[in-house]
Amino acid sequence: MDNAYSIKGNEFVDAVLNTDFDNAEDYEHLLEVLDLVKIKDGYVLDFYKTRQYEYETVPYVREINAERNGYDMLWFMHSDEKDFLQGFDIPFNEMGIWQGYLLHILIDITPKDGHANYGAVTEIYGDADLYKVMGVSPHHDNDASDYKKLLMGLGYKPEEVREALKPIGSKPKDITEGLLQYIGSEDILPTVSIINDDEAEIISTFWSEFGGLIKETTIATRNGNTINFESKDQVVLVKYNCGICY
């Protein structure tokens, strides 16, 4: 199950996850996914690591011929997110707001190392993302027909898919069963609602290994030709903590 926002979200996340941030010098392909977002003339999207180890990979906008940021510069010497989003023209309509939101969460899905992984998340835009969170693998010893039920659900009733999932995931049974409630559910799909000429609400779901399945409400506020985003509320749908200490 998906909608226009989840389709675009998955396309963008896939593009980010398939990017070699250690060697890439051009990130135009990421902006090609966000077809309604326009970077300011004379500027390019770029990324830097906050340090050599224990790093975050931070997006920023720079002039085309400007020197690239390096991890030898401390993170607090760089611009904040509002300055980052000022580098883009983002239309204030539903899909434009959603694409701007994807820029807003970009830092959450770029590569991290060590303690920075406490902030890593998996965006949940449909059943496939839930399967990934549960640790479903085609190499598991379970029968292939069960795996087909899990990943495709073709011709099966929802309760049959749930029963097939229960013994297969790598998460604890209670977590797996909690996540199963949202298989095939519209509750996990992202939505955008325009409140007035200058304000909108985004509802989206993500998974954190240190928090669980979380539905977040974010307020988008028009700021000239761009948009500011601020988290308003978070609701934990399935509580989980992996217990890893970095």
PDB file of N, CA and C in Angstrom, residues 3-17 33-34 95 98-99 101-102 105 109 123-125 129 190 204:
ATOM      1  N   ASN A   3       1.012   5.817  -1.304  1.00  0.00           N
ATOM      2  CA  ASN A   3       0.355   6.987  -1.872  1.00  0.00           C
ATOM      3  C   ASN A   3       1.434   7.820  -2.560  1.00  0.00           C
ATOM      4  N   ALA A   4       1.063   8.965  -3.104  1.00  0.00           N
ATOM      5  CA  ALA A   4       2.010   9.769  -3.872  1.00  0.00           C
ATOM      6  C   ALA A   4       3.192  10.206  -3.019  1.00  0.00           C
ATOM      7  N   TYR A   5       2.942  10.481  -1.737  1.00  0.00           N
ATOM      8  CA  TYR A   5       4.020  10.925  -0.854  1.00  0.00           C
ATOM      9  C   TYR A   5       4.975   9.779  -0.532  1.00  0.00           C
ATOM     10  N   SER A   6       4.433   8.591  -0.269  1.00  0.00           N
ATOM     11  CA  SER A   6       5.305   7.464   0.060  1.00  0.00           C
ATOM     12  C   SER A   6       6.131   7.027  -1.153  1.00  0.00           C
ATOM     13  N   ILE A   7       5.547   7.099  -2.341  1.00  0.00           N
ATOM     14  CA  ILE A   7       6.285   6.746  -3.559  1.00  0.00           C
ATOM     15  C   ILE A   7       7.474   7.690  -3.747  1.00  0.00           C
ATOM     16  N   LYS A   8       7.209   8.985  -3.625  1.00  0.00           N
ATOM     17  CA  LYS A   8       8.290   9.965  -3.765  1.00  0.00           C
ATOM     18  C   LYS A   8       9.301   9.810  -2.637  1.00  0.00           C
ATOM     19  N   GLY A   9       8.823   9.551  -1.423  1.00  0.00           N
ATOM     20  CA  GLY A   9       9.715   9.368  -0.287  1.00  0.00           C
ATOM     21  C   GLY A   9      10.645   8.186  -0.476  1.00  0.00           C
ATOM     22  N   ASN A  10      10.107   7.063  -0.929  1.00  0.00           N
ATOM     23  CA  ASN A  10      10.938   5.883  -1.167  1.00  0.00           C
ATOM     24  C   ASN A  10      11.964   6.127  -2.266  1.00  0.00           C
ATOM     25  N   GLU A  11      11.550   6.848  -3.303  1.00  0.00           N
ATOM     26  CA  GLU A  11      12.465   7.157  -4.401  1.00  0.00           C
ATOM     27  C   GLU A  11      13.641   7.986  -3.892  1.00  0.00           C
ATOM     28  N   PHE A  12      13.346   8.951  -3.038  1.00  0.00           N
ATOM     29  CA  PHE A  12      14.400   9.815  -2.514  1.00  0.00           C
ATOM     30  C   PHE A  12      15.306   9.056  -1.545  1.00  0.00           C
ATOM     31  N   VAL A  13      14.724   8.308  -0.625  1.00  0.00           N
ATOM     32  CA  VAL A  13      15.524   7.541   0.337  1.00  0.00           C
ATOM     33  C   VAL A  13      16.433   6.553  -0.394  1.00  0.00           C
ATOM     34  N   ASP A  14      15.900   5.867  -1.405  1.00  0.00           N
ATOM     35  CA  ASP A  14      16.722   4.927  -2.177  1.00  0.00           C
ATOM     36  C   ASP A  14      17.898   5.640  -2.837  1.00  0.00           C
ATOM     37  N   ALA A  15      17.638   6.843  -3.367  1.00  0.00           N
ATOM     38  CA  ALA A  15      18.717   7.596  -4.021  1.00  0.00           C
ATOM     39  C   ALA A  15      19.799   7.968  -3.008  1.00  0.00           C
ATOM     40  N   VAL A  16      19.380   8.348  -1.803  1.00  0.00           N
ATOM     41  CA  VAL A  16      20.348   8.706  -0.753  1.00  0.00           C
ATOM     42  C   VAL A  16      21.152   7.483  -0.326  1.00  0.00           C
ATOM     43  N   LEU A  17      20.469   6.367  -0.072  1.00  0.00           N
ATOM     44  CA  LEU A  17      21.143   5.164   0.418  1.00  0.00           C
ATOM     45  C   LEU A  17      22.088   4.565  -0.618  1.00  0.00           C
ATOM     46  N   VAL A  33      15.332  13.895  -8.141  1.00  0.00           N
ATOM     47  CA  VAL A  33      14.173  13.209  -7.543  1.00  0.00           C
ATOM     48  C   VAL A  33      13.172  14.240  -7.020  1.00  0.00           C
ATOM     49  N   LEU A  34      13.692  15.312  -6.420  1.00  0.00           N
ATOM     50  CA  LEU A  34      12.829  16.367  -5.872  1.00  0.00           C
ATOM     51  C   LEU A  34      12.564  17.393  -6.973  1.00  0.00           C
ATOM     52  N   MET A  95       2.631  18.608  -2.628  1.00  0.00           N
ATOM     53  CA  MET A  95       3.808  17.845  -3.024  1.00  0.00           C
ATOM     54  C   MET A  95       5.086  18.657  -2.850  1.00  0.00           C
ATOM     55  N   TRP A  98       5.960  18.404   0.747  1.00  0.00           N
ATOM     56  CA  TRP A  98       6.506  17.072   1.032  1.00  0.00           C
ATOM     57  C   TRP A  98       7.952  16.953   0.561  1.00  0.00           C
ATOM     58  N   GLN A  99       8.252  17.471  -0.618  1.00  0.00           N
ATOM     59  CA  GLN A  99       9.619  17.398  -1.109  1.00  0.00           C
ATOM     60  C   GLN A  99      10.552  18.266  -0.257  1.00  0.00           C
ATOM     61  N   TYR A 101      10.071  18.724   2.900  1.00  0.00           N
ATOM     62  CA  TYR A 101      10.205  17.924   4.119  1.00  0.00           C
ATOM     63  C   TYR A 101      11.276  16.852   3.946  1.00  0.00           C
ATOM     64  N   LEU A 102      11.366  16.268   2.757  1.00  0.00           N
ATOM     65  CA  LEU A 102      12.399  15.268   2.505  1.00  0.00           C
ATOM     66  C   LEU A 102      13.798  15.887   2.616  1.00  0.00           C
ATOM     67  N   ILE A 105      14.525  16.120   6.421  1.00  0.00           N
ATOM     68  CA  ILE A 105      14.935  14.890   7.105  1.00  0.00           C
ATOM     69  C   ILE A 105      16.177  14.263   6.492  1.00  0.00           C
ATOM     70  N   ILE A 109      18.943  10.454   7.361  1.00  0.00           N
ATOM     71  CA  ILE A 109      19.102   9.213   6.592  1.00  0.00           C
ATOM     72  C   ILE A 109      20.458   9.103   5.899  1.00  0.00           C
ATOM     73  N   GLU A 123      12.929   5.641   7.512  1.00  0.00           N
ATOM     74  CA  GLU A 123      11.626   6.210   7.176  1.00  0.00           C
ATOM     75  C   GLU A 123      10.678   5.069   6.798  1.00  0.00           C
ATOM     76  N   ILE A 124       9.451   5.144   7.280  1.00  0.00           N
ATOM     77  CA  ILE A 124       8.471   4.091   7.025  1.00  0.00           C
ATOM     78  C   ILE A 124       7.419   4.621   6.053  1.00  0.00           C
ATOM     79  N   TYR A 125       7.506   4.157   4.806  1.00  0.00           N
ATOM     80  CA  TYR A 125       6.587   4.608   3.767  1.00  0.00           C
ATOM     81  C   TYR A 125       5.736   3.476   3.214  1.00  0.00           C
ATOM     82  N   ASP A 129       9.145  -1.301   4.174  1.00  0.00           N
ATOM     83  CA  ASP A 129       9.984  -0.708   5.208  1.00  0.00           C
ATOM     84  C   ASP A 129       9.769  -1.412   6.550  1.00  0.00           C
ATOM     85  N   PRO A 190       2.541   8.625   4.840  1.00  0.00           N
ATOM     86  CA  PRO A 190       2.674  10.059   5.099  1.00  0.00           C
ATOM     87  C   PRO A 190       1.523  10.852   4.500  1.00  0.00           C
ATOM     88  N   SER A 204       4.203  11.833   9.326  1.00  0.00           N
ATOM     89  CA  SER A 204       5.009  10.772   8.737  1.00  0.00           C
ATOM     90  C   SER A 204       5.505   9.847   9.839  1.00  0.00           C
TER      91      SER A 204
END
